[in-house]
Short mmCIF file of C-alpha atoms and ligand atoms in Angstrom, two decimals:
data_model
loop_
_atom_site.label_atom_id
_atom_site.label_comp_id
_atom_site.label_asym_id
_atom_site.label_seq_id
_atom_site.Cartn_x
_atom_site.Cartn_y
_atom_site.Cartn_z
CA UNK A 289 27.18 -32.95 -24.71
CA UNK A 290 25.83 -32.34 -21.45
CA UNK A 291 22.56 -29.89 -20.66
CA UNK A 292 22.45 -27.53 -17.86
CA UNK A 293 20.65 -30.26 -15.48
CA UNK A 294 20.15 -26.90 -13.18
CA UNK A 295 17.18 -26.01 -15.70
CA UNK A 296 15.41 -29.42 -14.83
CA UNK A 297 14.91 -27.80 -11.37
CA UNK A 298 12.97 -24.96 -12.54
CA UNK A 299 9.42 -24.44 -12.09
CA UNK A 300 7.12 -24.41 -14.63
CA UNK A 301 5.37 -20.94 -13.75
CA UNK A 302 2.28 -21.51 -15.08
CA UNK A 303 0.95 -17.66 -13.30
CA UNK A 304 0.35 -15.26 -16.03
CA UNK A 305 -0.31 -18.15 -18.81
CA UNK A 306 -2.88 -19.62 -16.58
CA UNK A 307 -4.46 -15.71 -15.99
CA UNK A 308 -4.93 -15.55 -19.38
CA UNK A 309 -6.69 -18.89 -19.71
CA UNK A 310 -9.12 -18.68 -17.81
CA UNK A 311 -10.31 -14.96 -19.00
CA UNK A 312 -10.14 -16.16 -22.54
CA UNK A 313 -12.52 -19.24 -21.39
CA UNK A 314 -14.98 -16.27 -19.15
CA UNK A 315 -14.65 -14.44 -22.44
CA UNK A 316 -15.35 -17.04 -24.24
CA UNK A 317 -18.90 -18.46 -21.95
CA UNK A 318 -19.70 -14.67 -21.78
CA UNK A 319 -19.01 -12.83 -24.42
CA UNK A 320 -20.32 -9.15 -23.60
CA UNK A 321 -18.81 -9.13 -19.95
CA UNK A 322 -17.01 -6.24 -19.69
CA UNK A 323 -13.73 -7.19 -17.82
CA UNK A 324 -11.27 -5.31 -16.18
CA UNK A 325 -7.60 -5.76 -15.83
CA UNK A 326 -5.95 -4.66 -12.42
CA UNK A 327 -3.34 -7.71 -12.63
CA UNK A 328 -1.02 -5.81 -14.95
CA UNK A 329 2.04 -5.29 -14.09
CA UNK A 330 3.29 -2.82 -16.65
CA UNK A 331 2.43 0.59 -16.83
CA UNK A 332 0.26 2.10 -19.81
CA UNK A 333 0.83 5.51 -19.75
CA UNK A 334 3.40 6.69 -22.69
CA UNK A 335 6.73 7.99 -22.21
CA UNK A 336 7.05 11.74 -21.28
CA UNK A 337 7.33 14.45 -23.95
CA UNK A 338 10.84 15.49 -23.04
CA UNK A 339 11.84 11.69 -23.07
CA UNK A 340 10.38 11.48 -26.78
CA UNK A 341 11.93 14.70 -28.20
CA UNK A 342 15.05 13.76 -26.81
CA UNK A 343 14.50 10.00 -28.55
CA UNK A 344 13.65 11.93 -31.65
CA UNK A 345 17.08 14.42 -31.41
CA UNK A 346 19.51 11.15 -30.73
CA UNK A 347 17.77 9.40 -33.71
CA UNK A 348 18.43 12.09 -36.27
CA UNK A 349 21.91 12.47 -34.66
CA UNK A 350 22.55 8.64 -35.68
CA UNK A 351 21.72 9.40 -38.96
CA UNK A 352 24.32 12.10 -40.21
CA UNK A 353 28.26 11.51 -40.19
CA UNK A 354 29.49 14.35 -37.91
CA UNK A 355 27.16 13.09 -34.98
CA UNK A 356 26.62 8.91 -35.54
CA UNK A 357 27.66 6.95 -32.82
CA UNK A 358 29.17 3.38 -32.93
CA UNK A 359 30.09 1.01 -29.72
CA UNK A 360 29.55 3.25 -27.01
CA UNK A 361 31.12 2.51 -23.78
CA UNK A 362 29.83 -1.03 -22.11
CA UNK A 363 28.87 0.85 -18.55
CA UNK A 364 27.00 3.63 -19.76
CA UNK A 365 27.63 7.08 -21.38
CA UNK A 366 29.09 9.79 -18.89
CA UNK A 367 26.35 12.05 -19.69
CA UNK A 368 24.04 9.39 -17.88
CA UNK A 369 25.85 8.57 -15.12
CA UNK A 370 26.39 11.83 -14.18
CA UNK A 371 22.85 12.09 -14.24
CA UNK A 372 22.35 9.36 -11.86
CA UNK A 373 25.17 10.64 -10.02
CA UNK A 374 22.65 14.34 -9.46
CA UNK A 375 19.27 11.72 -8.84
CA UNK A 376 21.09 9.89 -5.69
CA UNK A 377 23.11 13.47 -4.84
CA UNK A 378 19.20 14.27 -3.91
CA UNK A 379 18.83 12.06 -1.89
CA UNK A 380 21.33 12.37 -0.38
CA UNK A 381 24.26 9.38 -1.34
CA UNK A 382 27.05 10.46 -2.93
CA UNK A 383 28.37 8.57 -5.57
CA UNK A 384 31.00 8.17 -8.03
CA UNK A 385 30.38 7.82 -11.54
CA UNK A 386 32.38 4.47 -11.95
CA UNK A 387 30.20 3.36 -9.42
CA UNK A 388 27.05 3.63 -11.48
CA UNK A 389 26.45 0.98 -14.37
CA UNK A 390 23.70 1.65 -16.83
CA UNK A 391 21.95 -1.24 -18.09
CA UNK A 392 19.39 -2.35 -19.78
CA UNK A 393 16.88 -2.53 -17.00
CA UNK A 394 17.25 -4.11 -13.60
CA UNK A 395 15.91 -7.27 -14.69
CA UNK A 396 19.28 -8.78 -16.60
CA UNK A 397 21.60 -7.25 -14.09
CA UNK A 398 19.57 -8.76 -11.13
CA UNK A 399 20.21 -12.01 -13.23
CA UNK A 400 23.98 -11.50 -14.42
CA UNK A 401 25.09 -10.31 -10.85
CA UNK A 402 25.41 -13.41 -10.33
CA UNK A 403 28.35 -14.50 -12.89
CA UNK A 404 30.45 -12.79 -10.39
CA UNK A 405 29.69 -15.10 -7.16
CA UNK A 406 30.75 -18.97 -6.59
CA UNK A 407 28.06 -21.74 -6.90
CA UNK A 408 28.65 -22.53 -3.56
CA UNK A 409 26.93 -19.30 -1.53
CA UNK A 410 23.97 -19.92 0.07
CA UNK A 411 21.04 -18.05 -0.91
CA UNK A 412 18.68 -15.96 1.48
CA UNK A 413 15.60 -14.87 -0.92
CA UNK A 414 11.84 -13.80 0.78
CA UNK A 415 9.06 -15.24 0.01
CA UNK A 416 6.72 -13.88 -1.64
CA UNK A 417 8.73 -12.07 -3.81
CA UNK A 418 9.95 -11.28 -7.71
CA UNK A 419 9.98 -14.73 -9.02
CA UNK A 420 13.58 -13.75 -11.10
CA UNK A 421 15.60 -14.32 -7.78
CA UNK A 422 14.53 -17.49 -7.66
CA UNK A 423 15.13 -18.95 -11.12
CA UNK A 424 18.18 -17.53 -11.70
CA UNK A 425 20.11 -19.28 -8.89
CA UNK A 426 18.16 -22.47 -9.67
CA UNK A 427 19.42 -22.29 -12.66
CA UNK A 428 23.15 -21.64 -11.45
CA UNK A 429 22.27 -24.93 -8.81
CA UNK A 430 22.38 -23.20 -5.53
CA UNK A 431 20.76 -24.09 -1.87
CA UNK A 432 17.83 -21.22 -1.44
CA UNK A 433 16.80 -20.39 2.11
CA UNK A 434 13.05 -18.99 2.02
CA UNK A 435 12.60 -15.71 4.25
CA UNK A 436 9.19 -16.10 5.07
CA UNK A 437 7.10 -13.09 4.67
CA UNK A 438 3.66 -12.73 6.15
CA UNK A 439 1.06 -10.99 8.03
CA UNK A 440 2.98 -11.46 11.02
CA UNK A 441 6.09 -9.48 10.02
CA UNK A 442 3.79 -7.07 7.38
CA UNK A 443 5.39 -9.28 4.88
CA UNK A 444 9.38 -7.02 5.78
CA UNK A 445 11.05 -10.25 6.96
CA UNK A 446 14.26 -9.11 9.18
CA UNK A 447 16.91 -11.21 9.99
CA UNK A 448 17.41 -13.44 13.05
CA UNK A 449 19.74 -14.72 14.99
CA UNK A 450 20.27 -18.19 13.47
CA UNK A 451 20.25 -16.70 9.82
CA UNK A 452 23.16 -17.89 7.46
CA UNK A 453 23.89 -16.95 3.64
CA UNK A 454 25.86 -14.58 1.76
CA UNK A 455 23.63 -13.62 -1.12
CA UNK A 456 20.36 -11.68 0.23
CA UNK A 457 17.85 -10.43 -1.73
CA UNK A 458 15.83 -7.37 -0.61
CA UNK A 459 13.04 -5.49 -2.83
CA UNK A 460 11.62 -2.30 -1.28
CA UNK A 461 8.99 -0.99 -2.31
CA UNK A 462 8.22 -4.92 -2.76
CA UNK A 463 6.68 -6.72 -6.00
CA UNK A 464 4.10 -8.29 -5.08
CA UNK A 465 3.48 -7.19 -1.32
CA UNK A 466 4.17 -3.19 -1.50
CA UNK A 467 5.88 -3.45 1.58
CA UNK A 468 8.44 -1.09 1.94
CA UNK A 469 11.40 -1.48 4.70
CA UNK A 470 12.11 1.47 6.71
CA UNK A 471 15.63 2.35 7.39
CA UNK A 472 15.73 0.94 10.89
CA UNK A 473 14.93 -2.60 9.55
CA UNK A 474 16.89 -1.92 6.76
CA UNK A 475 19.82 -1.14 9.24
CA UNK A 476 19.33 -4.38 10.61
CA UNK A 477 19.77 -6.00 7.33
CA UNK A 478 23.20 -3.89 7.02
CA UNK A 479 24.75 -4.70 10.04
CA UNK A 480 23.49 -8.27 9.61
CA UNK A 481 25.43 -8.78 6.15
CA UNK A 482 28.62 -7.16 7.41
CA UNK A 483 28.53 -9.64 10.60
CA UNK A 484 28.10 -12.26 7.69
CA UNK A 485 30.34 -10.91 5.16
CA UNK A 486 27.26 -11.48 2.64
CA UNK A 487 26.08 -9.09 0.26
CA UNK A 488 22.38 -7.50 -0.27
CA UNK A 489 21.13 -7.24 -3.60
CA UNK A 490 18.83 -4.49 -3.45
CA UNK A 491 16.09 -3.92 -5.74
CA UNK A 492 15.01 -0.55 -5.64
CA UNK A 493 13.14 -0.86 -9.14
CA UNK A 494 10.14 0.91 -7.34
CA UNK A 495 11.96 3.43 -5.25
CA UNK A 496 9.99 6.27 -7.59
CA UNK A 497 7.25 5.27 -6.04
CA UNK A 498 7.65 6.06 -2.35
CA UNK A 499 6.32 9.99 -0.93
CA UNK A 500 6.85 8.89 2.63
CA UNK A 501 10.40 11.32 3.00
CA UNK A 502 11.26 9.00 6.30
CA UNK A 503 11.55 6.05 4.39
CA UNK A 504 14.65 5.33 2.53
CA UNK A 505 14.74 5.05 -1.57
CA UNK A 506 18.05 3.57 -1.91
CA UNK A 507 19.85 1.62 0.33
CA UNK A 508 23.23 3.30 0.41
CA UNK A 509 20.87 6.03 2.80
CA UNK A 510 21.79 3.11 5.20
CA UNK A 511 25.37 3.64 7.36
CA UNK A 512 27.72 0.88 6.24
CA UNK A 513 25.56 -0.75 2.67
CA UNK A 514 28.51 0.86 0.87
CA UNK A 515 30.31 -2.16 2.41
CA UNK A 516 27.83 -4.48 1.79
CA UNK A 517 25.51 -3.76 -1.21
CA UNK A 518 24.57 -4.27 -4.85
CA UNK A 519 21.70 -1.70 -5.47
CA UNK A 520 19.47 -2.31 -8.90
CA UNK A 521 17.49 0.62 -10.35
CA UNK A 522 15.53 1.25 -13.35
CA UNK A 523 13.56 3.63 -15.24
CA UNK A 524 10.73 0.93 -16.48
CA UNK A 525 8.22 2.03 -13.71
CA UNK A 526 9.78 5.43 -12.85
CA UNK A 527 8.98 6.67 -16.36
CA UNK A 528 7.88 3.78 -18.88
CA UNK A 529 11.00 2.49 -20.37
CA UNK A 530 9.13 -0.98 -19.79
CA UNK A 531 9.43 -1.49 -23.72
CA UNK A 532 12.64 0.81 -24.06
CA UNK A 533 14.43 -0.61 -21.95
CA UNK A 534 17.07 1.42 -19.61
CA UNK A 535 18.24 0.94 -15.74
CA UNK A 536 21.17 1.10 -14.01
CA UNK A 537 23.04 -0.76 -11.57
CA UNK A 538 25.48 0.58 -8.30
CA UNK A 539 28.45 -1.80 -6.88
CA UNK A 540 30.35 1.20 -4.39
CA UNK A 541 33.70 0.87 -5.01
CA UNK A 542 34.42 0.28 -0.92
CA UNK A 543 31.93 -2.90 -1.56
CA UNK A 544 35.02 -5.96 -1.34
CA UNK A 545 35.54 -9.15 -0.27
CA UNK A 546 39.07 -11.11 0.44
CA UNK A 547 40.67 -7.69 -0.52
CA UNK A 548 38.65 -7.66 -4.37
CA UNK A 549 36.39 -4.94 -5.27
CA UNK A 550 33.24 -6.09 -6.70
CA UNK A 551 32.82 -3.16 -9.30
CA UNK A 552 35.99 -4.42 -10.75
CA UNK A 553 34.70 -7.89 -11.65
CA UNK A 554 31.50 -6.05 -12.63
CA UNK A 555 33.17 -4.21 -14.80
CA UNK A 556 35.03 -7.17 -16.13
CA UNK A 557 31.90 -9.39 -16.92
CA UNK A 558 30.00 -6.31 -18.27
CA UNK A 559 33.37 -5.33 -21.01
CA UNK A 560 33.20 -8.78 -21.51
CA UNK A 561 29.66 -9.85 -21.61
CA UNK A 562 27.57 -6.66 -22.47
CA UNK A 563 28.13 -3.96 -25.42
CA UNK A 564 26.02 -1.39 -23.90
CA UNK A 565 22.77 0.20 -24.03
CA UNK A 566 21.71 2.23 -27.30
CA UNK A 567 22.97 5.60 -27.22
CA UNK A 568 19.02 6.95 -28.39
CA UNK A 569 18.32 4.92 -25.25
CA UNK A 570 20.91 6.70 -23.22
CA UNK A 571 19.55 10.07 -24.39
CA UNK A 572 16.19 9.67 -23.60
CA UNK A 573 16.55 8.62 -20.32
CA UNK A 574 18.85 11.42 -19.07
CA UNK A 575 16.11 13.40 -20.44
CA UNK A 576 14.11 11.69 -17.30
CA UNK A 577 16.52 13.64 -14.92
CA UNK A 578 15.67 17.37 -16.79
CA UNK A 579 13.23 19.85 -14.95
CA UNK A 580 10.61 18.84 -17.60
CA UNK A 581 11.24 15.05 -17.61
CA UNK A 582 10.62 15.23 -13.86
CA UNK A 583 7.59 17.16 -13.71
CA UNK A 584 6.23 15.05 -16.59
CA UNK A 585 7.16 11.50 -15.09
CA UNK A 586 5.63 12.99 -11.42
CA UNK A 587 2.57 13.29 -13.16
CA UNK A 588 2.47 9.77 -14.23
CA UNK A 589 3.53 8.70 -11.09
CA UNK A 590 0.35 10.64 -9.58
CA UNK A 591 -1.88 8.79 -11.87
CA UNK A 592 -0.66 5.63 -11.00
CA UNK A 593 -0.56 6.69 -7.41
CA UNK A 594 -3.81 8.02 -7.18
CA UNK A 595 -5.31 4.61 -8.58
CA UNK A 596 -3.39 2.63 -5.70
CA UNK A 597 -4.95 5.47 -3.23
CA UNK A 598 -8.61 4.68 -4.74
CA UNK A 599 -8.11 0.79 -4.29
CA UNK A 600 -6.59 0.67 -0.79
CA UNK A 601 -9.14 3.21 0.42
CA UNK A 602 -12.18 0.93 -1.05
CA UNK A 603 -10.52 -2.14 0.79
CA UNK A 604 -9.87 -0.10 4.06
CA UNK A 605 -14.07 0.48 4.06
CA UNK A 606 -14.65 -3.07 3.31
CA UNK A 607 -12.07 -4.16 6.26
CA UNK A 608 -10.40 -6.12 3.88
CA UNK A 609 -6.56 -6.96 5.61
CA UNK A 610 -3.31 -5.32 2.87
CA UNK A 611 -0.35 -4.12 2.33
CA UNK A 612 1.15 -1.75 -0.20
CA UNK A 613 -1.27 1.19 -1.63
CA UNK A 614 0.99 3.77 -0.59
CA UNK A 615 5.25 4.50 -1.45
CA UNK A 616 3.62 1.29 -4.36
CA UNK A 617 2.40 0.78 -7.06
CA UNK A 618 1.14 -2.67 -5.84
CA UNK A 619 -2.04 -4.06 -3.60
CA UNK A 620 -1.53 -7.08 -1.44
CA UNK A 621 -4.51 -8.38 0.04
CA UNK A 622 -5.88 -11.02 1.83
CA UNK A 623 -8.45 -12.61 0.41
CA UNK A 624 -11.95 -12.51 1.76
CA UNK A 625 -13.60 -15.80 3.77
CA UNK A 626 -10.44 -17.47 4.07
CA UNK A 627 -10.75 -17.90 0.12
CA UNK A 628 -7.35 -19.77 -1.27
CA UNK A 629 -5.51 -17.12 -3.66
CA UNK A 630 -6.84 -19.01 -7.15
CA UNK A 631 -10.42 -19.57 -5.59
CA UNK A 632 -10.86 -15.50 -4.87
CA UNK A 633 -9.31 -15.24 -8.81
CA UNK A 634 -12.23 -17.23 -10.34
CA UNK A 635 -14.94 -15.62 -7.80
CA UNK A 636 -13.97 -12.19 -8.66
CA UNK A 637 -13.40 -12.97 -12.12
CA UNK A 638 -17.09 -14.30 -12.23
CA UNK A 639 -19.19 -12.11 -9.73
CA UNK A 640 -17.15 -8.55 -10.64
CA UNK A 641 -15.63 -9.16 -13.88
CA UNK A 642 -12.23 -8.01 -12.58
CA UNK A 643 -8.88 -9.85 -12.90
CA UNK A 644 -6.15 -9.64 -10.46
CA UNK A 645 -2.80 -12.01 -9.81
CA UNK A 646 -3.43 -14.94 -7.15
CA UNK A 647 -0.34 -14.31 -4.72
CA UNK A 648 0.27 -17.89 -4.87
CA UNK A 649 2.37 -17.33 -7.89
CA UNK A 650 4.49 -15.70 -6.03
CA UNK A 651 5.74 -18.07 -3.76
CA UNK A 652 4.25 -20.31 -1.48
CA UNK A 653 3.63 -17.17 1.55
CA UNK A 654 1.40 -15.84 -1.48
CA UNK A 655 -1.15 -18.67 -0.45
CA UNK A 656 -4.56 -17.01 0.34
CA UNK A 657 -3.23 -13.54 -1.03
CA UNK A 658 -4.06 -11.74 -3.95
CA UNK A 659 -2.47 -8.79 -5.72
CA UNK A 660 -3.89 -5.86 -7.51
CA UNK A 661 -1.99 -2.99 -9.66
CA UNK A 662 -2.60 0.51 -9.96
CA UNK A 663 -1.29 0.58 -13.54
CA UNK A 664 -4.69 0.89 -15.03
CA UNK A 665 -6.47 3.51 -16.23
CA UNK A 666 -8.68 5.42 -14.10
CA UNK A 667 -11.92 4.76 -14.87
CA UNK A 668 -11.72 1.02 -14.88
CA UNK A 669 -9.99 1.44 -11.69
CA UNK A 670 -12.68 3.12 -10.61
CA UNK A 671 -15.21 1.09 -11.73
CA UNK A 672 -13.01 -1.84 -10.88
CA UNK A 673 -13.59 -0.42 -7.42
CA UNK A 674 -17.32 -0.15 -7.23
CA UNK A 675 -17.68 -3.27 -8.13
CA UNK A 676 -15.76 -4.92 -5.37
CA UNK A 677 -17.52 -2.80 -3.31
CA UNK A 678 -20.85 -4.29 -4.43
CA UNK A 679 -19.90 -8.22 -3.91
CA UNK A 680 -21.21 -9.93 -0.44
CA UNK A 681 -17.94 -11.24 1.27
N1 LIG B 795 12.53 -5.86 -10.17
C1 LIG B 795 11.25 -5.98 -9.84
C2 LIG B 795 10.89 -6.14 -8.40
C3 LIG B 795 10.25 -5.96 -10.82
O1 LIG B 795 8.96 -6.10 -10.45
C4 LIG B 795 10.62 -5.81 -12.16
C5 LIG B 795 9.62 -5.79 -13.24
O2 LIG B 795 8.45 -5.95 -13.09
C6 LIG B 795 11.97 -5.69 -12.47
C7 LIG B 795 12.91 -5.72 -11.46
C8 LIG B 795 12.43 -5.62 -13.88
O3 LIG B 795 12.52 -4.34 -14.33
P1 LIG B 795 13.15 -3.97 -15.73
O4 LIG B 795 12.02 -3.64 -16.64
O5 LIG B 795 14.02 -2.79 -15.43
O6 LIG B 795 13.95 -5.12 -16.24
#
């Protein structure tokens, strides 16, 4: 019996365990510090009250004869698709339903997308960046080319001349840099993987995220990325399915390659691999696309907003060099003194009591960075903030 050998080329990612070390150790020397965490990157705030009565109506429905619900169908009810089908009409893409896969969430179709591409494809994936992209095609043995992102290109890395692969990964708004690409470099990515017959795997798991109405929040806005795109969504951040667990996935029907349509081998590994999301799932989620449900999500999205307005505006006075803080829910800074990424952790761990993520985890561009959320709550944030403001850099 042979192992996956791929596996052996994996990474340890030691990021978040090591995080957690080393405040349990501060914790530990200093008991009454007060710390605060702006290294999350989950959201706290609870799900919407149209979400939960319309969890609460699909669970009683489940439990009476006329209305239970067995297998439901592996790419999603209708009743959600159509839904996403209205949320992209908005902004103006117009779908089909079989287009639209519902999943659930972004992160396991970012990861099975791949069943449907050869070993042999070379692999275009930025760095920093998501560290899933990565490890899954380690894992399936393929070459990765590094797109280095940086302060140079405002860490939106655009393709060149003497570029080669066929599976690119984009992520706009971008985890960990907030970056978000606007649709002229985005263009350039289009026309780039139609010269290349490649295909972008776009991860628009943020896209609720972005105000800026010039800047593109899916990337079938762009002319042509129905030929050339995979486009990943999900409604963890948009309205805090994090623990419920509910996305959905696009693959335009016009999107082929040697005369096969990708949705149909979608389709094929999802009937074959995946049974489908719970219908209670499925319910509460289209409830994110009623009036209510979109007023109540906005005003989470505010909250979260208004923390990343309050950090980015403290490190604007300071003169402190980042990215992100607006159309994100991330910070990406550079870290003060020349400080390596790990080295700013433990000094602002220990002078302001305040834990971030050293970008370093995030590839080896993250070097010297640091990232900060704006899923906490608003007083730490704001306190967070003061004290950030006090240190001597
Ligand atoms: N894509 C990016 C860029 C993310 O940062 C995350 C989660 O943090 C995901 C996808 C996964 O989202 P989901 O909860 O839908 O699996």
């Amino acid at each position: 019996m042979n192992l996956n050998k791929n596996f052996f080329n994996l990474e340890e990612s030691y990021l978040f365990s090591n995080v957690a070390k080393k405040v349990a150790n501060f914790k530990e020397e200093n008991p009454n510090a007060d710390i605060i965490k702006l290294g999350i990157g989950d959201v706290t705030l609870p799900l919407c009250t149209a979400v939960v009565e319309e969890l609460q109506k699909a669970v009683l429905e489940m439990g009476k004869k006329e209305s239970f619900r067995g297998y439901g169908p592996e790419q999603g009810y209708d009743f959600l698709r159509e839904k996403v089908k209205g949320y992209y009409k908005e902004k103006g893409v117009d779908l089909e339903v079989e287009e639209i896969f519902i999943s659930d969430g972004a992160k396991s179709d970012i990861a099975n997308i791949l069943d449907i591409f050869d070993k042999d494809n070379s692999v275009l994936i930025p760095d920093p960046v998501y560290p899933v992209y990565v490890d899954t095609n380690v894992m399936a043995g393929r070459k990765i080319e590094y797109l280095c992102a940086n302060k140079e290109n405002n860490f939106l890395p655009l393709p060149t001349k003497d570029l080669r692969g066929s599976i690119i990964y984009l992520c706009s708004p971008n985890n960990p840099t907030g970056s978000v690409y606007d649709r002229e470099q985005l263009k350039q990515w289009v026309d780039f993987a139609i010269e290349n017959s490649a295909v972008i795997l776009f991860d628009a798991a943020y896209e609720s995220f972005i105000e800026d109405e010039e800047l593109p929040r899916s990337i079938f806005e762009i002319d042509g990325a129905k030929k050339c795109a995979i486009e990943f969504c999900s409604f963890s951040k948009m309205a805090g399915f994090t623990g419920t667990r509910c996305g959905y996935t696009v693959v335009p029907m016009s999107l082929e390659f040697g005369g096969v349509k990708l949705n149909r081998l979608w389709l094929r590994r999802q009937t074959t691999k995946f049974n489908g999301v719970p219908y209670i799932v499925q319910r509460g989620a289209a409830a994110v696309f009623s009036k209510e449900g979109m007023e109540q999500i906005k005003e989470n999205l505010n909250y979260y907003k208004e923390n990343a307005r309050i950090i980015s505006k403290a490190l604007e006075e300071l003169g402190i060099y980042y990215t992100g803080g607006k159309n994100s829910p991330y910070i990406w800074l550079k870290c003060p003194n020349d400080m390596g990424s790990w080295e700013f952790f433990d000094y602002l761990l220990k002078e302001a009591n305040v834990v971030g993520t050293p970008g370093s985890g995030f590839g080896k561009n993250g070097e010297g960075f640091f990232r900060l959320t704006a899923f906490g709550d608003r007083q730490n944030t704001i306190e967070a903030v003061r004290r950030i403001s006090d240190l001597s850099f």
